Short mmCIF file of C-alpha atoms and ligand atoms in Angstrom, two decimals:
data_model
loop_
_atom_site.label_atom_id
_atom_site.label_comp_id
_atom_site.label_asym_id
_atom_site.label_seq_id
_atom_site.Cartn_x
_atom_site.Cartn_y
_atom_site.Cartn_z
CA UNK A 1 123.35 170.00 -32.75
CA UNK A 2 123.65 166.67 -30.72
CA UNK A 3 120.27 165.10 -31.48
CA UNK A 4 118.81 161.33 -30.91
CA UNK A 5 118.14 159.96 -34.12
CA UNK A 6 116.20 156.92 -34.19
CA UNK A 7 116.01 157.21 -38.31
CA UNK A 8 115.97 153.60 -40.22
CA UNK A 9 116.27 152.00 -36.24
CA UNK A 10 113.09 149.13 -35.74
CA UNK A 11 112.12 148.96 -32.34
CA UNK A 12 109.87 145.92 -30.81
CA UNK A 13 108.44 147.13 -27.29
CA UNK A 14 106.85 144.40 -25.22
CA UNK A 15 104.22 145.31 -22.77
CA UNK A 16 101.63 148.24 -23.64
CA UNK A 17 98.08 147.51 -23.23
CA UNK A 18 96.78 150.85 -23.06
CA UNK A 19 98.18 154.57 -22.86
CA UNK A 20 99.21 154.68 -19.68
CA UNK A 21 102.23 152.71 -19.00
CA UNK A 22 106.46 152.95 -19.40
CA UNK A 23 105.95 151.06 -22.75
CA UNK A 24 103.21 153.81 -24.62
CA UNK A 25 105.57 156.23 -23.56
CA UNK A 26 108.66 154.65 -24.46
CA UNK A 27 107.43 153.91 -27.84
CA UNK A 28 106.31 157.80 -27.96
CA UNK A 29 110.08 158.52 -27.28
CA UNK A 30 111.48 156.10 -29.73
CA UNK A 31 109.08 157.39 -32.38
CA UNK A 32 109.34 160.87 -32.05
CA UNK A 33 113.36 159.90 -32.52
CA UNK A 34 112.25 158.57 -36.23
CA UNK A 35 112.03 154.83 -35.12
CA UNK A 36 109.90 152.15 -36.65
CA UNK A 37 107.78 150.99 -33.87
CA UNK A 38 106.32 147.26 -33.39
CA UNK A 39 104.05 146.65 -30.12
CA UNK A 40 103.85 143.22 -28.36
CA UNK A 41 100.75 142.81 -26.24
CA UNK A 42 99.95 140.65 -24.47
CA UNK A 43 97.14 138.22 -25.93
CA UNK A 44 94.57 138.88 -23.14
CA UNK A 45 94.57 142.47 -23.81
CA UNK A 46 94.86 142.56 -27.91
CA UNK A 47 91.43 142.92 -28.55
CA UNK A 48 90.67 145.93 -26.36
CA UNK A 49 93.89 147.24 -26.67
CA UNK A 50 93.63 147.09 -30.37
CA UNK A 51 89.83 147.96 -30.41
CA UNK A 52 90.58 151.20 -28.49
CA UNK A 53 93.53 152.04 -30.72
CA UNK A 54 91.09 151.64 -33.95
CA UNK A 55 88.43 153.56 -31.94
CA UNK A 56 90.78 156.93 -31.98
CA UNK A 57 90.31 156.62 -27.66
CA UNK A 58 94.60 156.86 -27.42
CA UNK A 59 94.63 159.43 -30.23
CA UNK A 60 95.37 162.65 -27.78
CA UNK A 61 98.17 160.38 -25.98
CA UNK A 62 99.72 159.43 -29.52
CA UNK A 63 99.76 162.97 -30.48
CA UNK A 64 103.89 163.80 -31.37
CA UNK A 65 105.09 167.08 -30.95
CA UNK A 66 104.84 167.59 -34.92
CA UNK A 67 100.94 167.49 -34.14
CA UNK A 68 100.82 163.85 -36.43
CA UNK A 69 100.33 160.55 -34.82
CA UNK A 70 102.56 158.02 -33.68
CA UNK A 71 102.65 155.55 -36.31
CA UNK A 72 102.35 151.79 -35.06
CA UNK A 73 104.27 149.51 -38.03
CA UNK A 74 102.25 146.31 -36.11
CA UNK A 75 101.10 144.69 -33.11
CA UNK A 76 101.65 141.14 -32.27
CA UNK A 77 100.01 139.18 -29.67
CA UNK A 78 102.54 138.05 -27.02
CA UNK A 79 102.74 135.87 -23.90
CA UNK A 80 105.97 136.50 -22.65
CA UNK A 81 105.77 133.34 -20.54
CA UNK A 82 106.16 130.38 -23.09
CA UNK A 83 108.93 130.48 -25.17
CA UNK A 84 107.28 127.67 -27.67
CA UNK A 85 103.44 126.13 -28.54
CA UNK A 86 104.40 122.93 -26.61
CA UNK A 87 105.24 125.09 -23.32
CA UNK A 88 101.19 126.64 -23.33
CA UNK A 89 98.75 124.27 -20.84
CA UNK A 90 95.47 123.46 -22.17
CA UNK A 91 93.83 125.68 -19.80
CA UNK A 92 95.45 128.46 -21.67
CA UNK A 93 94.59 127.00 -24.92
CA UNK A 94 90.68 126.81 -23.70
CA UNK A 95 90.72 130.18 -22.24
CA UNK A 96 88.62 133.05 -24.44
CA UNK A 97 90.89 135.40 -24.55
CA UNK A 98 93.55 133.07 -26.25
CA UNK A 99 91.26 130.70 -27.84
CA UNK A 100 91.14 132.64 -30.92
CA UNK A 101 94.62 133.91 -30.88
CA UNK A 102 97.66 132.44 -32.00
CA UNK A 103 101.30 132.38 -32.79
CA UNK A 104 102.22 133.83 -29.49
CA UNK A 105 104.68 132.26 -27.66
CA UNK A 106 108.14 134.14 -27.72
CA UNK A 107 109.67 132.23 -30.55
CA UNK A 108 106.73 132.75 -32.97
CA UNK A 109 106.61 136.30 -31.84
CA UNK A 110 110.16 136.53 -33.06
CA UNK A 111 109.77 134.57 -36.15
CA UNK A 112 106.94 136.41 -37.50
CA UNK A 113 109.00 139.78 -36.48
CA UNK A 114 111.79 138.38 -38.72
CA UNK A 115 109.56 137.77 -41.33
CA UNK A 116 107.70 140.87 -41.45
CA UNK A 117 110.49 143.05 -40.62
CA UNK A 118 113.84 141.17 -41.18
CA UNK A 119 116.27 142.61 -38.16
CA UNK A 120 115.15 145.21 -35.46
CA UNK A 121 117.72 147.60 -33.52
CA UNK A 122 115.61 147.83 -30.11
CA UNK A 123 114.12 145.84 -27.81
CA UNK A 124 112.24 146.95 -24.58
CA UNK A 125 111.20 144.42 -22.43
CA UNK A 126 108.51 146.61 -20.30
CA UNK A 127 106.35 143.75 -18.69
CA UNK A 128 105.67 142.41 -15.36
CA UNK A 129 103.67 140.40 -13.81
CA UNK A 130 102.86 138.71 -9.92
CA UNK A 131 99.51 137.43 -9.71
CA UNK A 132 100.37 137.36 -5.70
CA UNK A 133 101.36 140.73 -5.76
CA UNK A 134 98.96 142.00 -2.89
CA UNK A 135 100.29 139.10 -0.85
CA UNK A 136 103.39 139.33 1.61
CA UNK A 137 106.40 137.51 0.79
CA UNK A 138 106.10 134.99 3.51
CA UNK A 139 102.23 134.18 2.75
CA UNK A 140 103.09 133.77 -1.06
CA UNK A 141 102.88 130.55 -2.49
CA UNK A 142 105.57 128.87 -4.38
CA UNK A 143 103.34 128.93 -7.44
CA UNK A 144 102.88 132.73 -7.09
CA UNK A 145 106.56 133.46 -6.87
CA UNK A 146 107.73 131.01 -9.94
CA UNK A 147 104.80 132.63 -11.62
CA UNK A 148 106.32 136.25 -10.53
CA UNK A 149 109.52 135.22 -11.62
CA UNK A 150 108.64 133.91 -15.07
CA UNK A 151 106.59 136.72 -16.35
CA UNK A 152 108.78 139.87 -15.01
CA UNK A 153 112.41 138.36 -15.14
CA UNK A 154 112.45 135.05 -16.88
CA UNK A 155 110.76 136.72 -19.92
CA UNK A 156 113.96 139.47 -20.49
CA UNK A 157 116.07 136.28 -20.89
CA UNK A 158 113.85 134.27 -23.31
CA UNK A 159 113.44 137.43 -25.47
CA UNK A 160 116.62 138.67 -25.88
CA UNK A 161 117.80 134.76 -26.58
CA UNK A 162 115.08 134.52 -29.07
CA UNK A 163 115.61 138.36 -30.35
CA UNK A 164 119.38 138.09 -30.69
CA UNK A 165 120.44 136.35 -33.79
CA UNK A 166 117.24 138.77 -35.36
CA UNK A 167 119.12 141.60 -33.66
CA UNK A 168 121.47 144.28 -35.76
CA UNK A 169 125.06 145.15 -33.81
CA UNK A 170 125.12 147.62 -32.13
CA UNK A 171 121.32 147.05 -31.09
CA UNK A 172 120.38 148.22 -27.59
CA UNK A 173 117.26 146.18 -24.89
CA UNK A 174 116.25 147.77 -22.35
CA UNK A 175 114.21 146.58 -19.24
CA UNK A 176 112.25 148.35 -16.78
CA UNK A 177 112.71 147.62 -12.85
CA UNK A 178 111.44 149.46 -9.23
CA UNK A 179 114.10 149.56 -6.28
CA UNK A 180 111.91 147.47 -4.23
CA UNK A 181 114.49 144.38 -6.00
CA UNK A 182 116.71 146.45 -4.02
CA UNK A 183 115.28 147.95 -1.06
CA UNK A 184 112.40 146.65 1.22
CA UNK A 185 109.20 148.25 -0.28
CA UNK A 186 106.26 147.02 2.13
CA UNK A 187 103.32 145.83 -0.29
CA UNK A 188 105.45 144.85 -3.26
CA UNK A 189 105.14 141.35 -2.47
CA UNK A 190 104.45 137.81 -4.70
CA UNK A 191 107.68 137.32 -5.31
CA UNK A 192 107.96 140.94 -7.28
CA UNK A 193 110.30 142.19 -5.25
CA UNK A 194 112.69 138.78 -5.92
CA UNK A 195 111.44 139.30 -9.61
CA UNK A 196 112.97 142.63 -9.88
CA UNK A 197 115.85 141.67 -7.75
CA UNK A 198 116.73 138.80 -10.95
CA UNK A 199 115.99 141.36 -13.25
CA UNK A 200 118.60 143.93 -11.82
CA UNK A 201 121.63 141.02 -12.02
CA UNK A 202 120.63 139.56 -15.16
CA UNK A 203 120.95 142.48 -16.80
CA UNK A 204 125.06 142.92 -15.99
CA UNK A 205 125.19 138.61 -17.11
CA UNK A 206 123.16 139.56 -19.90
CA UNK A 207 125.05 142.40 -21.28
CA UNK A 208 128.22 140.48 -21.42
CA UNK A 209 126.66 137.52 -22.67
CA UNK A 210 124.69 139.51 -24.93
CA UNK A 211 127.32 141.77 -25.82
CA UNK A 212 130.30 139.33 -26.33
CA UNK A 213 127.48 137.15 -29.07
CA UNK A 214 125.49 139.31 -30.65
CA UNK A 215 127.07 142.42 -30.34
CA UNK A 216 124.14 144.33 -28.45
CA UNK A 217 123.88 146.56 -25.38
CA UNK A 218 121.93 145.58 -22.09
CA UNK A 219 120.26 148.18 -20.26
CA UNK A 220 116.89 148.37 -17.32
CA UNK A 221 115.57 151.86 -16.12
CA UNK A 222 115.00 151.60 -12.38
CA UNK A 223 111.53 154.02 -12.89
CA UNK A 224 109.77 155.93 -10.03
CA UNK A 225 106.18 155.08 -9.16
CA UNK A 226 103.81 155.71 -12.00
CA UNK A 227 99.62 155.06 -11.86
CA UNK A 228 100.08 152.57 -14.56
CA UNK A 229 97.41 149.69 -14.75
CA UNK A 230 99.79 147.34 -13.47
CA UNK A 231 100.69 149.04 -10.47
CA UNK A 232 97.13 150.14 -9.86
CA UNK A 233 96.52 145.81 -9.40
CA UNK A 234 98.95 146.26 -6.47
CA UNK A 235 96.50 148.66 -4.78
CA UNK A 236 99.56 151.25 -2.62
CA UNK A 237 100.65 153.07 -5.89
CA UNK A 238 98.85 156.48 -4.87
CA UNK A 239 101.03 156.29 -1.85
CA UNK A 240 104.09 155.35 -3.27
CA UNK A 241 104.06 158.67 -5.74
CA UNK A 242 102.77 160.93 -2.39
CA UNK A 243 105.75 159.60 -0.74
CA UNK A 244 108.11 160.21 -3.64
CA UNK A 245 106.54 163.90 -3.94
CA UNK A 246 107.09 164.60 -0.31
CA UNK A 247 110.87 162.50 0.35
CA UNK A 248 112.75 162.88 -3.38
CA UNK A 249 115.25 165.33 -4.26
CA UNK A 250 113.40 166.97 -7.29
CA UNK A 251 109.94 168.27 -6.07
CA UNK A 252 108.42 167.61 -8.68
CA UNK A 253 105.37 164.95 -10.44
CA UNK A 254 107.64 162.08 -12.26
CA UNK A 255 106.61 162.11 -15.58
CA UNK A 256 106.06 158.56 -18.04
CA UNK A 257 108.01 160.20 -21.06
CA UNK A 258 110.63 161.19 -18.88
CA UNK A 259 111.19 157.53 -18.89
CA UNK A 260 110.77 157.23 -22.35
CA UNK A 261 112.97 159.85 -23.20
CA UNK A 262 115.82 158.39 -21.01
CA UNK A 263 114.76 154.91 -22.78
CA UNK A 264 115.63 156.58 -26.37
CA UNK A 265 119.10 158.03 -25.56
CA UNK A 266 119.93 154.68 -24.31
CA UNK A 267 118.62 153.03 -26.99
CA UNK A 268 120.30 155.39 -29.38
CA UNK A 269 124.02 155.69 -30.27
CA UNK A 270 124.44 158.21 -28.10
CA UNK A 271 125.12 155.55 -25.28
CA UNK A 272 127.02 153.48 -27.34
CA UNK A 273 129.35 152.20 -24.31
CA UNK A 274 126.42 152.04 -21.32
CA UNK A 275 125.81 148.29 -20.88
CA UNK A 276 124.76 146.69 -18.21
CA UNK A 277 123.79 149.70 -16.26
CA UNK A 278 120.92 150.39 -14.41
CA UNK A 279 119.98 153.98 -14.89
CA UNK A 280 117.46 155.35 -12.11
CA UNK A 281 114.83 157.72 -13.10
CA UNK A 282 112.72 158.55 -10.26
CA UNK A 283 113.45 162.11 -9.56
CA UNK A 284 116.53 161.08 -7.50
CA UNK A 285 114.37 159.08 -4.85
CA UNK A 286 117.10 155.96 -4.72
CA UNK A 287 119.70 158.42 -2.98
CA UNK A 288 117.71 159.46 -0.09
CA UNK A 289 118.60 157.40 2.84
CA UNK A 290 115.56 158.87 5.14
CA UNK A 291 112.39 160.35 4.48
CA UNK A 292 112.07 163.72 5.20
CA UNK A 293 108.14 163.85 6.21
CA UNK A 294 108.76 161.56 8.90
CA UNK A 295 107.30 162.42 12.46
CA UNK A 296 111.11 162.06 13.33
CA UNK A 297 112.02 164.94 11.80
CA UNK A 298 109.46 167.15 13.38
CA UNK A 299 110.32 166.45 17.10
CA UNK A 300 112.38 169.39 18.44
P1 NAD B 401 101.67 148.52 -17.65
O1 NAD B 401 100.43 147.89 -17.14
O2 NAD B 401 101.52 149.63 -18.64
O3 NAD B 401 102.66 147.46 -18.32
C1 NAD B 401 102.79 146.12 -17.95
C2 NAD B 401 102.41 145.31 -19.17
O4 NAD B 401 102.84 143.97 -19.01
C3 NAD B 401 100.90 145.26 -19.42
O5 NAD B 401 100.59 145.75 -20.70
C4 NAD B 401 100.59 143.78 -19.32
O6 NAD B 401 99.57 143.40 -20.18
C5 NAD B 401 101.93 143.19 -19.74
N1 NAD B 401 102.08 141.77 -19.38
C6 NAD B 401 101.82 141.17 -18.19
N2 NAD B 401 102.08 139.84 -18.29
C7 NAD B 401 102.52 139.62 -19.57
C8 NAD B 401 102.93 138.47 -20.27
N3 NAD B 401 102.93 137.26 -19.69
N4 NAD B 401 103.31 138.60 -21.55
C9 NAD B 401 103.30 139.80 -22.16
N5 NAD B 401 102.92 140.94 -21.55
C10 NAD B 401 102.52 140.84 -20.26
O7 NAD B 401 102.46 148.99 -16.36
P2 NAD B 401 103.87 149.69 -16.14
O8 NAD B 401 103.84 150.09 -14.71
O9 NAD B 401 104.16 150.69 -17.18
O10 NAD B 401 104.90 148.47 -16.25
C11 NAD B 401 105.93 148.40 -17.19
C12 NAD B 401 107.22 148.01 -16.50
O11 NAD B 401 107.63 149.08 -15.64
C13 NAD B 401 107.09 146.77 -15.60
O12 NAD B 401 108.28 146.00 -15.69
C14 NAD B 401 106.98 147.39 -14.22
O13 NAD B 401 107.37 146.52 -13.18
C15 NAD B 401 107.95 148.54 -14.38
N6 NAD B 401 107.88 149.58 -13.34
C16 NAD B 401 106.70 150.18 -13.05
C17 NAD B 401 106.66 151.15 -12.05
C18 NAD B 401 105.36 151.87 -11.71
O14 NAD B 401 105.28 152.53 -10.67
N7 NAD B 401 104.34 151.79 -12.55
C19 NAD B 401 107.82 151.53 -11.38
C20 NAD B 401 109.02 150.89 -11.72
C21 NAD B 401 109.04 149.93 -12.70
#
């Protein structure tokens, strides 16, 4: 039987701060393939997130289909946008939710996975970030788009440079991106859409750069809309999935571990020659050139 088998594979997924997002499920999908898993969240969030874990509130979502619960191997507190201590203002440093964290800046992130762990096989880079999301792209300021930029694009490049020589050949990353990099999606604004947009390319200039160095594959999942935390911030995401329900090909409710499940075959040997591919799981909504509940369609 062909079967995914994540079995003596370390996987480090950056970006879950609850239950509800690509990365939980991702890191469902990767464990329920037998893979070690090792959470990066980021530092604002560690104390709930970690609080809530300890409190048994995500226990029914890290139920496996064995009935046992997803083992976490470690969480690390991460801010995917400095890649060193000197790179963190002071306002940072000051702030309460990082005051009494530390170590985590990308390289120390890395360093104290390579310490605690030696290599890992997997890396998902599941993370974004515009704090002008809400805002068009022509009323966004240029700090709101560099900031856009950092978190959700610049961030796949600093891990997988930091991640790579800790990396095993044959190792797989994976990144998560929307089609509004692609495609003008009203409301995705801040610079996101330009964020997703470097996302999309640097993963083909990462895969060969990746994949000539360290030997490791370079994958994003374009993923249909999902009521994640994140998107909830950019305030359309109820209409985004109505829209998807009502235009895609597959009638159907677009699940997160569908995501997560496409996330471990290409993490897995299975897809030992995708790289550099962006693989869209959104119940086929990228192929539709027109939207079939328009008022168009209904004139006779
Ligand atoms: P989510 O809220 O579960 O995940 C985003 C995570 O990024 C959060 O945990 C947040 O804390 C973390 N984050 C933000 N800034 C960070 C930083 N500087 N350092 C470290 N972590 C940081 O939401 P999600 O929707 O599952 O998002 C995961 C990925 O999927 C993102 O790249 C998102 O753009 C992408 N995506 C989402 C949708 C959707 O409809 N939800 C659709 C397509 C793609």
């Amino acid at each position: 039987m062909l079967k995914i088998d994540l079995k003596g594979k370390t996987a480090f997924i950056a970006g879950i701060g609850d239950d509800q997002g690509f990365g939980w499920a991702i890191a469902k999908a990767l464990a329920e393939a037998g893979a070690t898993i090792l959470i990066g969240t980021w530092t604002p969030l560690m104390k709930i997130f970690t609080t809530s874990l300890a409190q048994g509130r995500f226990d029914e979502s890290r139920k496996l289909s064995d009935g046992s619960l997803m083992e976490i191997a470690k969480i690390y507190p991460l801010d995917a946008t400095f890649d060193t201590p000197a790179d963190i203002p002071q306002e940072i440093l000051e702030n309460k939710r990082y005051k009494d964290a530390g170590g985590y800046t990308v390289s120390e992130v890395v360093e104290s996975v390579a310490k605690d762990f030696g290599k890992i096989d997997i890396l998902i880079h599941s993370l974004a970030n515009g704090p002008e999301v809400a805002k068009p792209l022509l009323e966004t300021s240029r700090n709101g788009y560099m900031a856009a930029v950092n978190a959700s694009a610049y961030s796949l490049i600093s891990l997988i440079k930091h991640f790579g020589p800790h990396m095993n050949e044959k190792g797989a990353v994976l990144a998560l991106t929307y089609i509004a990099g692609e495609k003008v999606i009203p409301g995705y604004g801040g610079g996101m859409s330009s964020a997703k947009a470097a996302l999309d390319s640097d993963t083909q200039v990462l895969a060969f750069e990746a994949g000539q160095k360290w030997n490791i594959r370079v994958n994003t999942i374009s993923a249909g809309p999902l009521a994640s935390r994140a998107a909830k911030a950019i305030g359309f995401i109820e209409k985004m999935i109505h829209y998807a329900e009502n235009n895609a090909p597959l009638k159907k409710d677009l699940e997160a571990i569908e995501i997560g499940n496409t996330a471990a075959f290409l993490c897995s040997p299975l897809a030992s020659a995708i790289t550099g591919s962006i693989i869209y799981v959104d119940n086929g909504m990228h192929t539709m050139g027109c939207s079939l509940d328009s008022p168009s369609f209904k004139q006779e």
